Structure formats: structure tokens, C-alpha cells
XYZ file of C-alpha atoms in Angstrom:
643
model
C 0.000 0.000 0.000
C 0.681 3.321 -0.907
C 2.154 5.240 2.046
C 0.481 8.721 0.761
C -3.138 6.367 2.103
C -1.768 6.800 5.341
C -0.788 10.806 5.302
C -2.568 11.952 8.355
C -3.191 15.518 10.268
C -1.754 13.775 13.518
C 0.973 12.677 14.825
C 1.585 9.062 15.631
C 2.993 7.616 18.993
C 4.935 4.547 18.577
C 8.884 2.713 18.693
C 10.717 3.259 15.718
C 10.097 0.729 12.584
C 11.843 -2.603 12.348
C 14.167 -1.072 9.938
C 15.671 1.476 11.982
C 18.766 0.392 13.708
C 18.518 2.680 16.963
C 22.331 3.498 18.189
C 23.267 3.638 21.725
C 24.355 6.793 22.908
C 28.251 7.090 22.900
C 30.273 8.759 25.660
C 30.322 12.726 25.298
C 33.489 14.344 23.471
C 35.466 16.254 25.020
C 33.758 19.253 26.786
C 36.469 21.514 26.315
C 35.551 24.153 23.813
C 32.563 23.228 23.180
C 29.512 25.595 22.857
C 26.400 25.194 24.951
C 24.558 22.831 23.463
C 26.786 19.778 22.561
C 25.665 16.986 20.474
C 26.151 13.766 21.078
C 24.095 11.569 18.833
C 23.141 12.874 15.088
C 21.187 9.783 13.506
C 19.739 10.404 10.116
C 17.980 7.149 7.991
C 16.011 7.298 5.082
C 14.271 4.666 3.271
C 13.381 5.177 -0.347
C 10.829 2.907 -2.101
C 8.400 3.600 -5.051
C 5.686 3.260 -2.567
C 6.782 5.902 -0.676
C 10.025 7.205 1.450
C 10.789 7.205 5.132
C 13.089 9.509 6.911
C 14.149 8.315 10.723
C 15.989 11.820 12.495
C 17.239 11.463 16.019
C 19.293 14.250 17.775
C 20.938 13.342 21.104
C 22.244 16.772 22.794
C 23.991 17.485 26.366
C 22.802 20.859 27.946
C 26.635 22.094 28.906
C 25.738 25.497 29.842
C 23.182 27.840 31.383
C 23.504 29.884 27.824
C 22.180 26.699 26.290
C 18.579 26.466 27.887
C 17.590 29.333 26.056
C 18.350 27.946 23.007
C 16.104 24.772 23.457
C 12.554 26.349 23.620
C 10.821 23.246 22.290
C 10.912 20.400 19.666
C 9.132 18.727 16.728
C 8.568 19.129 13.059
C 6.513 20.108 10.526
C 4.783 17.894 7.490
C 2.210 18.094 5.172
C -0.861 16.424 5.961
C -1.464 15.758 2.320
C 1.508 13.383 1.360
C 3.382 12.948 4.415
C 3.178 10.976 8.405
C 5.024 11.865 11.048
C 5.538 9.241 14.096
C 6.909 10.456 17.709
C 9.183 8.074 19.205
C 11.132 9.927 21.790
C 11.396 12.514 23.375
C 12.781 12.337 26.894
C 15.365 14.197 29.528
C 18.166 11.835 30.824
C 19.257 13.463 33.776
C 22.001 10.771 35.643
C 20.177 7.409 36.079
C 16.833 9.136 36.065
C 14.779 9.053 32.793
C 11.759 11.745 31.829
C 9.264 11.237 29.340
C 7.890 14.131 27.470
C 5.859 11.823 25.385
C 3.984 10.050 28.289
C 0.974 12.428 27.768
C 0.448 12.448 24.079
C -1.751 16.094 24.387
C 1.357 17.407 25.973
C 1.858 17.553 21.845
C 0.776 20.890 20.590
C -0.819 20.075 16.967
C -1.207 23.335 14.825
C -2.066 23.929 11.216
C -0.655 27.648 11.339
C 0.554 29.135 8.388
C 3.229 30.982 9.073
C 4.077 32.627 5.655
C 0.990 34.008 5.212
C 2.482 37.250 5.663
C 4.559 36.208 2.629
C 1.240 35.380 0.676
C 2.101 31.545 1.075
C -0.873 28.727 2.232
C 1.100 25.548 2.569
C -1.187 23.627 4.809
C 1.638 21.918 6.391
C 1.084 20.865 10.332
C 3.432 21.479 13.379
C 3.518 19.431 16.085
C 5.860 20.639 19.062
C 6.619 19.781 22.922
C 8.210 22.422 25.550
C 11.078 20.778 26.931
C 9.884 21.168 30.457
C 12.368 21.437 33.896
C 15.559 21.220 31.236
C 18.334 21.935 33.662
C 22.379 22.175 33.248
C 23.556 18.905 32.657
C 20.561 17.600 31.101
C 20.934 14.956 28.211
C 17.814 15.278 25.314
C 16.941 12.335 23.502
C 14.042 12.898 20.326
C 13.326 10.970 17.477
C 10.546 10.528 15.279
C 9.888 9.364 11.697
C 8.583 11.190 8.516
C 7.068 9.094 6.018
C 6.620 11.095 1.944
C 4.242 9.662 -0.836
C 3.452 12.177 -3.487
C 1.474 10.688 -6.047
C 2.988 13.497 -8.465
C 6.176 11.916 -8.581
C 5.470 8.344 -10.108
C 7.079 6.499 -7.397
C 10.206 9.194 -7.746
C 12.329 9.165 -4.622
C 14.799 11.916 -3.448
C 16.624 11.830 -0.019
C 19.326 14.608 1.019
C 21.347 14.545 4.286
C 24.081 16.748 5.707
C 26.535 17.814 8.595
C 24.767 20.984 9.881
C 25.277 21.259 14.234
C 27.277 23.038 16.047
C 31.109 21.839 17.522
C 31.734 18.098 17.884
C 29.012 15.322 17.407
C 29.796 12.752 19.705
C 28.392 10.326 16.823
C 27.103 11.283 13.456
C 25.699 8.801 11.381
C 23.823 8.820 7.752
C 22.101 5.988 5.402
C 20.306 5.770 2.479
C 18.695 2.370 1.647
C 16.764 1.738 -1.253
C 15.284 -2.084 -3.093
C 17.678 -4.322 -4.758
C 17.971 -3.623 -8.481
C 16.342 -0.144 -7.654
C 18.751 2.395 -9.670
C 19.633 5.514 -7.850
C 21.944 8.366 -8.524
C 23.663 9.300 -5.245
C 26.544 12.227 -4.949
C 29.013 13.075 -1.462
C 29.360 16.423 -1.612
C 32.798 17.599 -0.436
C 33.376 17.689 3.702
C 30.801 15.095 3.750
C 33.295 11.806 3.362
C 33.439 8.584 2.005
C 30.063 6.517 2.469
C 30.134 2.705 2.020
C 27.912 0.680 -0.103
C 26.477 -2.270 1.146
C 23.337 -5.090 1.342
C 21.132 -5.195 4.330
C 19.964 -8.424 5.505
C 16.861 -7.872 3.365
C 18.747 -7.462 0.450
C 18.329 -3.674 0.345
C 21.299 -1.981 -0.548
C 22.645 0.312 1.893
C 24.924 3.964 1.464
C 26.056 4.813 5.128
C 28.688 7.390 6.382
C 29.322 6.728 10.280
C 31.200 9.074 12.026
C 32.774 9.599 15.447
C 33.508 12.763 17.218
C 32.213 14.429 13.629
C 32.605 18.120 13.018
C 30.462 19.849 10.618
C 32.385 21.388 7.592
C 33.198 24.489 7.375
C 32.257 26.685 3.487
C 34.595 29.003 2.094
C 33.777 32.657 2.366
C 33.373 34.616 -0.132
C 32.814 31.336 -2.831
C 30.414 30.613 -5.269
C 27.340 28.549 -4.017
C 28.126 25.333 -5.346
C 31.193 25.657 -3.892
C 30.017 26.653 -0.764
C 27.458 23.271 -0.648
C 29.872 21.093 1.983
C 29.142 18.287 4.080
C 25.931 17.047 2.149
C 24.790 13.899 0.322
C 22.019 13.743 -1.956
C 20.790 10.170 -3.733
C 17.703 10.460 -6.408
C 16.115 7.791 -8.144
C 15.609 9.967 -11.114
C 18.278 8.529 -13.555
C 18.450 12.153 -15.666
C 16.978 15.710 -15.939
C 14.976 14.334 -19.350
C 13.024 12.265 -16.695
C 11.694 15.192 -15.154
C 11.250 17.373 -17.709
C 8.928 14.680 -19.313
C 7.127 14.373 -15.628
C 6.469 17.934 -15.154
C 4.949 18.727 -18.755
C 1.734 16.980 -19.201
C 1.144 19.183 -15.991
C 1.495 22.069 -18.097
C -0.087 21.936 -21.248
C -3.035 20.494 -18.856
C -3.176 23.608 -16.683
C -2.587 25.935 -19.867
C -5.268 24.594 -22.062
C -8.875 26.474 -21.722
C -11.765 26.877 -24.020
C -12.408 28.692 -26.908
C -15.314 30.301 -24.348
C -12.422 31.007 -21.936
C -12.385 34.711 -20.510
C -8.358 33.983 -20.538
C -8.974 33.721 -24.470
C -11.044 36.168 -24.486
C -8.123 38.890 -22.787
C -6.004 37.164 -25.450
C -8.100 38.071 -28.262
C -8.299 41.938 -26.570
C -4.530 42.104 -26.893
C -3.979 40.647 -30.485
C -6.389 43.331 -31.528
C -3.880 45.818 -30.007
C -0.877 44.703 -31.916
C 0.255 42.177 -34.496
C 3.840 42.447 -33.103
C 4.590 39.186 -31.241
C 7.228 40.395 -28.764
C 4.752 43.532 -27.664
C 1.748 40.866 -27.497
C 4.303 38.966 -25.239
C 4.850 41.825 -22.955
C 1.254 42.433 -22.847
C 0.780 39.270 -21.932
C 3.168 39.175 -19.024
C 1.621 42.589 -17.431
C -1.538 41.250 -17.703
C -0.407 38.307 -15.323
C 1.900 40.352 -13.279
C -0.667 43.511 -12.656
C -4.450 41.934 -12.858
C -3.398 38.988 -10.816
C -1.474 38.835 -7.070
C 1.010 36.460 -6.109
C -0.345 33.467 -3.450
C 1.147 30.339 -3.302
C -0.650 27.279 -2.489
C 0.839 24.424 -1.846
C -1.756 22.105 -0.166
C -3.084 19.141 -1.669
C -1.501 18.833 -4.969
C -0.170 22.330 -4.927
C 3.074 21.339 -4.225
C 3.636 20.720 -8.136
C 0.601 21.033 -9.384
C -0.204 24.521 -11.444
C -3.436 25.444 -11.572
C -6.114 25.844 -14.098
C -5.539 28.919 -15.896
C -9.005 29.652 -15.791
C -8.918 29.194 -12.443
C -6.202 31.875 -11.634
C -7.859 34.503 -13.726
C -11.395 33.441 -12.244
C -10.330 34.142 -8.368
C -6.971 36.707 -9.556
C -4.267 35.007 -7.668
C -1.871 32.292 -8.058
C 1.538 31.339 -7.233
C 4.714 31.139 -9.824
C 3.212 27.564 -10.813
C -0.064 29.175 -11.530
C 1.346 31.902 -12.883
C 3.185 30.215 -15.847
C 0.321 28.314 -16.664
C -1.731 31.298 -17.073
C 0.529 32.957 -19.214
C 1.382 29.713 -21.435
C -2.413 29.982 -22.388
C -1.988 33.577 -23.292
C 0.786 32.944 -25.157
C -0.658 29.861 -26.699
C -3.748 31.945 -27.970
C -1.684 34.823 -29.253
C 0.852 32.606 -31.388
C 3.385 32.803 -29.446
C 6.094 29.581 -29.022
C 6.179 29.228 -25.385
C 7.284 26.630 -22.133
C 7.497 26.607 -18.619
C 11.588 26.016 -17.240
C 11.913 25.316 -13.846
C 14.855 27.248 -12.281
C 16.276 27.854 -8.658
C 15.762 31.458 -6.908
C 18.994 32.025 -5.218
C 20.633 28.742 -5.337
C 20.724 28.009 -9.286
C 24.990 27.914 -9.038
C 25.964 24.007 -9.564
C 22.787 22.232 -9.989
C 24.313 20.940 -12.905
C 26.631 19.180 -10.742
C 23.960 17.959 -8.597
C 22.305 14.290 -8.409
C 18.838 15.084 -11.119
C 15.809 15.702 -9.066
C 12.848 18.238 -8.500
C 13.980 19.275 -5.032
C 16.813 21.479 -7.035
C 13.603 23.710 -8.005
C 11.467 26.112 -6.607
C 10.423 28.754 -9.212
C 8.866 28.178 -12.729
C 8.803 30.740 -15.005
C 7.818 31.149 -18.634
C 10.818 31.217 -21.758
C 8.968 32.547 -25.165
C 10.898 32.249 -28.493
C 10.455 34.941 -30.894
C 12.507 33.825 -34.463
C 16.007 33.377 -32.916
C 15.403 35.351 -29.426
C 14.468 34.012 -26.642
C 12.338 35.931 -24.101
C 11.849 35.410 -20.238
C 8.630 35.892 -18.572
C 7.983 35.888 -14.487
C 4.670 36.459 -13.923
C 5.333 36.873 -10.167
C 7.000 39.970 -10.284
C 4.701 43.524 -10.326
C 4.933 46.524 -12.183
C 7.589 45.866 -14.746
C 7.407 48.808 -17.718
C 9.928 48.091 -20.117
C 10.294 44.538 -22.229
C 13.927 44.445 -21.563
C 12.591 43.033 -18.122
C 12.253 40.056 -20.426
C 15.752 39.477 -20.750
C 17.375 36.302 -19.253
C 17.062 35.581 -15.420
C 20.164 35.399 -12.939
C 19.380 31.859 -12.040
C 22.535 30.138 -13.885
C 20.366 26.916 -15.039
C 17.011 25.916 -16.131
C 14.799 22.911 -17.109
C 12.513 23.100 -19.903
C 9.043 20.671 -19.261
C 8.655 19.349 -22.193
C 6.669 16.235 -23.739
C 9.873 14.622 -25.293
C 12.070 16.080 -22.409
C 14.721 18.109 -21.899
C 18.537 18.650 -20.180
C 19.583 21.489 -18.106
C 20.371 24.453 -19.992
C 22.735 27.245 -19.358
C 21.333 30.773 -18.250
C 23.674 33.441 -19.675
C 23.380 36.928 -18.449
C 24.014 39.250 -20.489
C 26.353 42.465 -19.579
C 24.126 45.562 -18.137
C 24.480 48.737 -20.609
C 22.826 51.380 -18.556
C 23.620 51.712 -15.236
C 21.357 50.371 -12.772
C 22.078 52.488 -10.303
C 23.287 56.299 -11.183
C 24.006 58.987 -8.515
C 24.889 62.587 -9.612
C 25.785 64.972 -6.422
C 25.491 68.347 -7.475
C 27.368 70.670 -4.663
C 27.101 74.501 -5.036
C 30.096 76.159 -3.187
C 29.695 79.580 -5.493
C 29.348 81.640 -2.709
C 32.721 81.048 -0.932
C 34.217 78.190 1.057
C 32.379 79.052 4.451
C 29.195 79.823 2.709
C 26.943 76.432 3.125
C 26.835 74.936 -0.417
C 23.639 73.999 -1.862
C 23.013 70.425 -2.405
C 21.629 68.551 -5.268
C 21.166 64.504 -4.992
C 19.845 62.874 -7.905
C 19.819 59.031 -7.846
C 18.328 56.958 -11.239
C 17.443 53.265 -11.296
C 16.921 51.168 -14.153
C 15.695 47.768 -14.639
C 14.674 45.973 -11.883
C 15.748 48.259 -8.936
C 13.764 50.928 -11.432
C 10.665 48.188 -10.677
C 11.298 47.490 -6.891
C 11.130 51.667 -6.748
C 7.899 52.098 -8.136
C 6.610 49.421 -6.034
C 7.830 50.744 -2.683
C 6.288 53.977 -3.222
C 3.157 52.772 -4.451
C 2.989 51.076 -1.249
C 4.363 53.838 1.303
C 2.379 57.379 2.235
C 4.589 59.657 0.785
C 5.085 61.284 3.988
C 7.086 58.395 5.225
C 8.937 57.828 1.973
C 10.547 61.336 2.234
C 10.927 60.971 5.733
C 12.691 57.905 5.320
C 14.971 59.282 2.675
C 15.989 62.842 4.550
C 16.707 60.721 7.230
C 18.900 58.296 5.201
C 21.434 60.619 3.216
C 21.109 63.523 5.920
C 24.160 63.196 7.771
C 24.831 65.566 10.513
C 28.496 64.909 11.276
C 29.445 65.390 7.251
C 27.525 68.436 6.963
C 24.499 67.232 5.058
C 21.444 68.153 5.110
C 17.939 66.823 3.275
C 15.134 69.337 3.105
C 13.318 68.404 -0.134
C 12.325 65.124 -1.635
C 10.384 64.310 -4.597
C 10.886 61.894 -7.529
C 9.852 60.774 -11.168
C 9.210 58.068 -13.566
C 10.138 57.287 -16.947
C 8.732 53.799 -17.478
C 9.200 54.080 -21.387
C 12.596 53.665 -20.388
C 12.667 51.820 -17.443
C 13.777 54.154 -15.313
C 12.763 55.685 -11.795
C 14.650 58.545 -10.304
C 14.964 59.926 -7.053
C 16.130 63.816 -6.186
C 16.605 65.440 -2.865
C 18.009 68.877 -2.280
C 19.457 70.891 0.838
C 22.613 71.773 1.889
C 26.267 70.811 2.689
C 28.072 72.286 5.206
C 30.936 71.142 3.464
C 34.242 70.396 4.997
C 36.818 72.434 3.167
C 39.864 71.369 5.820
C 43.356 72.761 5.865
C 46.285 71.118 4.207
C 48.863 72.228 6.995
C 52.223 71.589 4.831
C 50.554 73.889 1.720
C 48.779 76.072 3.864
C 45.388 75.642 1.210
C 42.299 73.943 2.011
C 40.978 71.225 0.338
C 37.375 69.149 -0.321
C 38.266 65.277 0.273
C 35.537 63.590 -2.260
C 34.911 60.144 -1.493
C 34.268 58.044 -4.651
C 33.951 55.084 -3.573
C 35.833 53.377 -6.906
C 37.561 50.537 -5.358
C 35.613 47.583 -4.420
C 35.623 45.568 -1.037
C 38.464 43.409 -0.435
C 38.265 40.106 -0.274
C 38.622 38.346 3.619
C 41.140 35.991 4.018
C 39.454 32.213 4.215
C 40.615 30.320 7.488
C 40.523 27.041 7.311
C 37.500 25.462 5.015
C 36.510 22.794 2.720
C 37.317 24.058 -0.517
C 39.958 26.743 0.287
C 40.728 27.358 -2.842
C 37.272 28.012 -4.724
C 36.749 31.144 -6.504
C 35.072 34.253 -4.922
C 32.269 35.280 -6.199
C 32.005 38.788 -7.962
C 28.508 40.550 -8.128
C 27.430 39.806 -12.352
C 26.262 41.597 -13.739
C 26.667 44.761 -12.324
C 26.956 48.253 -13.644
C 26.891 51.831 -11.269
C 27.668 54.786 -12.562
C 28.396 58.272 -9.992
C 29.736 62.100 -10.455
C 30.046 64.738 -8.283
C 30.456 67.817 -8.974
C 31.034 71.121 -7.286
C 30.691 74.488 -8.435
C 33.779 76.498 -7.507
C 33.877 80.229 -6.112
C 35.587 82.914 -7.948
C 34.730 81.232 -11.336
C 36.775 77.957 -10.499
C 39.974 80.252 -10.958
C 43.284 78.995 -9.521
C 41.664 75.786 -7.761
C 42.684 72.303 -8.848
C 41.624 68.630 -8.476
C 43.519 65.193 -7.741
C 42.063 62.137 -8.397
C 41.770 58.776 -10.319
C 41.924 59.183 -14.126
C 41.667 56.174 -16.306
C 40.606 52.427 -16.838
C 41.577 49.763 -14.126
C 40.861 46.061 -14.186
C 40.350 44.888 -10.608
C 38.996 42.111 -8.678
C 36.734 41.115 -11.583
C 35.772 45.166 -12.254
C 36.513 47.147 -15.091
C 36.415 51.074 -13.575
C 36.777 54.165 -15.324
C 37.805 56.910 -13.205
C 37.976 60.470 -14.447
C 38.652 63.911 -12.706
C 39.059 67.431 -13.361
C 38.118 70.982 -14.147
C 35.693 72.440 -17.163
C 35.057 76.407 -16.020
C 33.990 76.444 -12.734
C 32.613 73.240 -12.100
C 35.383 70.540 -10.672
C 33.712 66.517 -10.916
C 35.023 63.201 -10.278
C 33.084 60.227 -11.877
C 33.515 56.677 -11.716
C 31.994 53.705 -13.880
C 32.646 50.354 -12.416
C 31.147 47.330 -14.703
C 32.047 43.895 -13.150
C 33.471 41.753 -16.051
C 33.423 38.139 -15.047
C 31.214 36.269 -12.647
C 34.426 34.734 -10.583
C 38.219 35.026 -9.497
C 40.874 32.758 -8.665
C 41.358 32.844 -4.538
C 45.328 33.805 -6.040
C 43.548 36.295 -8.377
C 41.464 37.767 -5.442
C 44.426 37.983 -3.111
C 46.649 39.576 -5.338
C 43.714 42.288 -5.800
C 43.553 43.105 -2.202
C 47.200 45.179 -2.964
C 45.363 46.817 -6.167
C 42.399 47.847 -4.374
C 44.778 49.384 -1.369
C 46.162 50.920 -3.757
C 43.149 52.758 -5.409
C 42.241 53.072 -2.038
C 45.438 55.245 -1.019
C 44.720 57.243 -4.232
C 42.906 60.473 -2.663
C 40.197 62.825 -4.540
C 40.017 66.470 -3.420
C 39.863 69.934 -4.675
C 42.664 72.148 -3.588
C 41.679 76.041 -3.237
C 44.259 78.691 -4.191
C 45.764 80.592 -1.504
C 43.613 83.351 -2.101
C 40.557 81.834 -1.559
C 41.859 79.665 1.374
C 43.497 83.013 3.117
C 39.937 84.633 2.552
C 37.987 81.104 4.518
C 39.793 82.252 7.283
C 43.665 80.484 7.126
């Protein structure tokens, strides 16, 4: 039988399964050093089978220090009703020869379906079920365990099981298997810092992967690194043999939630935009505001939800759906307007090295919507808001993708490409006309683009304007420099995707005395020179790349307007192109009339360094660092400030 015919909205009470082998709690490490929770049993067993998986967790953990209690409020877990069991089999206090059982009173169990993202617009239905550790004292040993049984009809009998080093200090015992049926093929991968797991054959034949470790330490990821550099100490095993597999699974899924009727209203706000325009890359980015402005974002992920879109008709009908829903809504658009469309499934924030990864649907969690146009290829999110401009359609940062498709796909390389217009450009405008004790006026004028142009819009839409220029004067006032913020206001261009803020004020600015020249002189900072990079203590993979922000593109000037028609004052500063840390920066500086600017265009280049390469820069970026910016007033005018 199918475990998912078991899923159940409480928790079961009962010994672990026949075939968990429960270890006997080892002898604590050494104490020494160790931080105030110490761990002295960390069991992990899963159980994969096409009728459904079970996962058997136990934690063991010594309460060395006062400091410790109030980290252990309570304990349990969280499942969804829907596809999953959970059964309690521990949960007691050992304190010397004397044994406390949490679980004696099963209601002592606090059962909640709270949804705790709904703040987030997420409905997961999932359950928690959680026990105050009662009387814990110093000293104290906690002993829980409990097993989590997964059937998701979705997945065809599809099993994925991950496991990892992840406490604190020295585990007294770590241990971690994977079993699955004889003949059963599964993919399995040992991530670096995790070790070297054995394969063997239970006594029921199964076959076995198991790392067992003693006085275990958790790994340690290099700073700084890429993500899939920084994945240590894990082990995934999948009994999806390639990414085709899924690609084929997830499809049907898709063309089913896409199709609707030729009585559809989504055909019908198809129709209303092909009558619009005949060109198919503006009736694509019709399409995607439609999605993105007349519906909200909500995910669901009860019942099916989990990987299940919904019925496009059903999204429009009610004007919400998640990312899932989302894409299906707009594939139906897109289907009705002509338009070659599928859904890829990517990764939001951790796309880096799934191509390195075992193949399964746990390396996804967004879907979005890739249109082709002739050669071009277009990519629509229908869970973002407000975008203005179709070069929002331009590939996504998430490194790799999946197409669903009927005859199945492979990963496929997201390419960025290199920004052109700055996404962020800040232009401060500083009037010292008057003289050098005079307070300057002050001109800030800050323009987004592209997505930061879209995150604008939306944060002012959704704060009284009050507090948004509250928030701002209080933000780039700055009482010890001299600034101050009296007006705010801003505009937007969303033909061009921009959004611009300006403030204005004044500047008491800081014109200080160069005692060996007897001048004074306006220190600018530029801020051309990017952050070092730390130096990595010891780590798996020491020496992995750093990361460098791509793409990337700022642009900045200031410039000041000099007394006495700028006559006899100078400037120092950075003029040029450097290469550094992964940056390209153009620095430039100098005089036209009266007006003296510095500006500085830093484009990163390349998505990664060498740890050499990044070490070596730390002496390039002291040294553009050391490299000061200032405008030097003649004698004259510095006699007349008062020297």
C-alpha cells in the first residue's frame, strides 16, 4: 500500500520501525571548547521505495551550559498532511540514572495547522507538532526521534533523499544511510566535507549507502565562494536517472493547466490584446503585465499544490496564483496569441551548480515562462509587479534551467548578459559659489533602471509619501558630514525603465586645511575601489573562486561648483581604466570652467576570481584606495575662509 493512504493531520505515537537500527548513545566528546549545546548523537535514515520514502531523524544533545537552555525552547517538526506521516518516538530528559518522558501524555503535543508565511502570501497547509522541553536543567541529556514518512502521487514512485553535517562543535556520533530495493537504480553524490560513504546489502537485500562518524565536526564553506562551492558536508541520492526524466514528468502538468476553451475569458483577454498589436514580442509583454498587474502572487501548496499549477481559468477566475499558476496562465496567453512558449523550472537564489547535482525536483522552486520569438528568446515571471519596459524580459540570474517538455529536456545554461545602462546612477550636485564658508547647496539625484527601477515604483506605491521622504531625509542627511535633506520628490520614466529619485538641501561642506601647503581642500569620497576580499581560514574548498557581483553596472559624479569662477583651484584624483577584482572602472577627474567633478563607472566583467587572483587584488584595491580625490583652493581663496 501506498504510504500517501496513510498521510494523516496527527501525529503518531509509537517505537521506531523494524528497519531502523537505533544506536546507543556514545560517551560525550570532550567538553572543552565546546559551545552550549553539545551533540552527542546525530542519527539520520532514510528509506526510499516507489511506494513511498521514510526519513528516521534522532538528535541526542547534552545541555553544557546555562547559555544553552535558552536555546532549546521546544521540539518537533513540521509535514504536510497531504503526502506525508510523522511518528513520535522519543522525546525524553536523561538526567544521571533518572529518565523523563515528554511523550507520556500524548496532548502534551501541541498540533497546529498555522501558516506561518501568510504574511509572505504563502498557504502551505503543512502541520506542526511541538513539545516544551519542560524542567531542562544544566547537565541535562535530550533524547528525540521521530519518523517522517513522503508519498506524493505526483512523482510516479520518484524518490529523493538529502542529508548533511549541519550542528554546532563536535558530534559525539554522526551517522547517515540511504537504503533503497535491490535492483532499484539511484543516482547518489558526497558532496565535499561530507566523506566517504560505504555501499552495502542489508539483511533484506536492500542496498545500503552509510557514512558513520565519530567525534564528527560539521564542515566548514569558504567565504566569499560561489554557491556550489560553498554546498559542503551534504549527500544527496535520487532515483531519477536524468533531468529528461523530469522534464517529461512535469509537462503533461502544463499543457493540462494551460489549455482552456475557446469560451475562456483567458482567451477572451487574449483576443483583446492581439487586436492591439500584431507584433509578437509587444503581445508577449502584454501578456506578461496582464499576469503580473491583474493577478497577485499566493502560493498554495496544499493538496496537490506542491507541483501542481493550476487551471488557468482558475487563476484569472479568483486573480491570484503562485509562480506555478502563474506560468500556466501565461502559457495559455501565449498559446492563444501565437506565441512559441514553455514553462523552465529554475532555482531562486541557489541556481549555481545544480548541474553538478544528483537530477531531481527538489533542485527547483520557481517556474517561469521562456517565449521564443525567431532566434530570441524571451523570459517571462509572472510573479513579479509593475515591470514597464520589455527588456525586463531578458534572461534571469538563475545560472540553469529545465525546460518541461513532452519529449524532455537537459539542463540548460542561463547566460546573463552584460548591463548597458547603469542600474544604479548617482549625480551629487554641490554649489560652493558663494565662498568656502558659505553652506553649499546640495543637489542629490539618484536613477534606477531595470529591476531596482521596478522594486522603486513598487515601494512607493505602497508607502504614504510622507514616510517615503521621511525615510529618505533621514537616510542621506548626515549631521556629522555636513548634510542636510530638506526636499524630496521623484519621477518616472517607465518608457525607459527608469525611476529617479532627487533630494536637495545643503552641505556644510568640509573644506579642511592642508597644513604643509597652507590651502584647504574638499576630500571627495568616490567610492571606486571595491571591497576586499577576507582571508578564508581554514575550510573545505579553500581554494574556490570568490564570487564577484554579475552583472553589475553603477555609474556616480560629483560635482562642485567652484567660487571665484573655479579660478586657480585644482583637483587630484583617479583618471583612467583599471581592471580589478573582476571590475573594469573608469575613473575620471578634473576641471571644465567652474565646475570641478570626479566620476567613476565600475562594470564587473566576469562572474568569478581565482582565490590567487582575489588575493593579489587586495594590494590593487589598497592601492586605489590610497589614491585620494580632493579639490585644492588657491591661496587666495583659502586666506579669505579664514587660514
Amino acid at each position: 500500500m501506498a504510504l500517501s493512504a496513510a498521510a494523516a493531520d496527527q501525529p503518531a505515537y509509537a517505537p521506531p520501525a523494524p528497519w531502523v537500527d537505533v544506536a546507543p548513545i556514545p560517551p560525550p566528546p570532550p567538553e572543552e571548547g565546546a559551545p552550549a549545546i553539545q551533540f552527542l548523537v546525530e542519527d539520520h535514515q532514510s528509506r526510499l521505495d516507489p511506494a513511498g520514502d521514510a526519513f528516521y531523524s534522532r538528535s541526542v544533545f547534552k545541555i553544557l551550559k546555562p547559555e544553552g537552555l535558552t536555546q532549546v525552547k521546544s521540539l518537533g517538526t513540521i509535514w504536510s498532511p497531504d503526502t506525508e506521516t510523522v511518528t513520535f518516538h522519543t522525546l525524553k530528559i536523561i538526567r544521571g540514572d533518572q529518565v523523563i518522558d515528554l511523550l507520556a501524555d500524548h496532548k502534551a503535543m501541541l498540533v497546529l495547522r498555522r501558516e506561518t508565511n501568510l504574511e509572505q502570501a504563502s498557504l502551505d497547509g503543512r502541520i506542526t507538532a511541538s513539545r516544551q522541553v519542560d524542567g531542562l536543567q544544566t547537565g541535562d541529556v535530550v533524547d528525540f526521534s521521530y519518523t517522517r514518512t513522503h508519498a506524493d502521487p505526483v512523482l510516479q514512485g520518484h524518490s529523493f533523499a538529502s542529508d548533511g553535517l549541519s550542528f554546532p562543535g563536535v558530534a559525539g556520533r554522526f551517522r547517515a544511510t540511504i537504503s533503497w530495493p535491490k535492483g532499484e537504480k539511484v543516482d547518489w553524490k558526497a558532496l565535499p566535507g561530507f566523506g566517504e560513504p560505504k555501499i552495502s546489502t542489508t539483511s533484506d537485500g536492500r542496498t545500503l549507502l552509510a557514512l558513520d562518524k565519530t567525534n564528527a565536526e560539521a564542515p566548514k564553506a569558504p567565504i566569499g565562494a560561489p554557491l556550489r562551492f560553498r554546498r559542503v558536508g551534504q549527500v544527496q541520492a535520487t532515483s531519477f536517472q536524468s533531468w529528461n526524466e523530469i522534464s517529461k514528468l512535469m509537462a503533461p502538468l502544463y499543457i493540462k493547466a494551460s489549455t482552456v476553451a475557446a469560451t475562456s475569458p483567458v482567451k477572451a483577454e487574449a483576443d483583446a490584446i492581439a487586436a492591439r498589436t500584431k507584433d509578437p514580442k509587444e503581445r508577449t509583454f502584454a501578456a506578461l503585465q496582464l499576469v503580473e498587474n491583474k493577478t497577485r502572487y499566493f502560493f498554495i501548496g496544499m493538496g496537490e499544490g506542491g507541483y501542481v499549477p493550476a487551471e488557468a481559468d482558475d487563476t484569472w477566475a479568483r486573480r491570484f496564483g503562485d509562480c506555478k499558476a502563474k506560468t500556466a496562465l501565461l502559457l495559455a496567453l501565449l498559446k492563444n496569441l501565437g506565441v512559441d512558449a514553455e514553462p523552465v523550472l529554475v532555482n531562486l537564489g541557489a541556481g549555481d551548480g545544480i548541474d553538478e547535482l544528483p537530477p531531481s525536483l527538489a533542485a527547483f522552486n520557481h517556474v517561469l515562462v521562456r517565449a521564443r520569438i525567431g532566434e530570441q528568446s524571451y523570459w517571462l515571471d509572472g510573479t513579479r509587479v509593475g515591470d514597464t519596459n520589455p527588456k525586463s524580459m531578458e534572461p534571469p540570474p538563475y545560472r540553469w534551467g529545465l525546460p518541461a517538455r513532452i519529449g524532455g529536456a537537459t539542463l540548460e545554461k542561463i547566460v546573463e548578459p552584460q548591463i548597458t545602462v547603469p542600474e544604479i546612477y548617482t549625480v551629487i550636485h554641490l554649489d560652493a559659489s558663494k565662498g568656502l564658508e558659505t553652506l553649499a547647496t546640495a543637489k542629490i539625484s539618484i536613477t534606477y533602471s531595470g529591476i531596482l527601477a521596478t522594486q522603486a515604483r513598487a515601494l512607493v506605491a505602497r508607502t504614504p509619501r510622507a514616510d517615503f521622504e521621511r525615510g529618505l531625509r533621514q537616510q542621506y542627511s548626515n549631521p556629522a558630514g555636513g548634510m542636510e535633506v530638506e526636499q524630496v520628490s521623484w519621477r518616472d520614466d517607465p518608457a525607459r525603465d527608469f525611476f529617479t529619485i532627487e533630494m536637495s538641501g545643503t552641505d556644510d561642506m568640509d573644506w579642511h586645511k592642508n597644513q604643509d601647503l597652507g590651502v584647504r581642500e574638499f576630500h571627495v569620497g568616490t567610492g571606486a575601489a571595491p571591497r576586499p576580499f577576507p582571508k578564508r581560514e581554514a575550510s573545505t574548498n579553500p581554494s574556490a573562486p570568490f564570487a564577484i557581483p554579475y552583472p553589475s553596472y553603477t555609474k556616480s559624479r560629483t560635482e562642485i561648483v567652484l567660487p571665484d569662477g573655479g579660478k586657480g583651484f585644482s583637483v587630484r584624483g583617479q583618471n583612467g581604466i583599471v581592471k580589478v577584482a573582476g571590475y573594469e572602472i573608469a575613473s575620471g577627474s578634473g576641471i571644465q570652467g567652474d565646475i570641478a567633478s570626479f566620476t567613476v563607472d565600475r562594470h564587473s566583467v566576469v562572474m568569478e576570481i581565482t582565490a590567487a587572483e582575489a588575493m593579489a587584488a587586495n594590494h590593487q584595491i589598497r592601492e586605489l584606495r590610497d589614491v585620494e580625490s580632493f579639490v585644492r583652493a588657491p591661496p587666495q581663496a583659502s586666506a579669505a575662509a579664514g587660514s
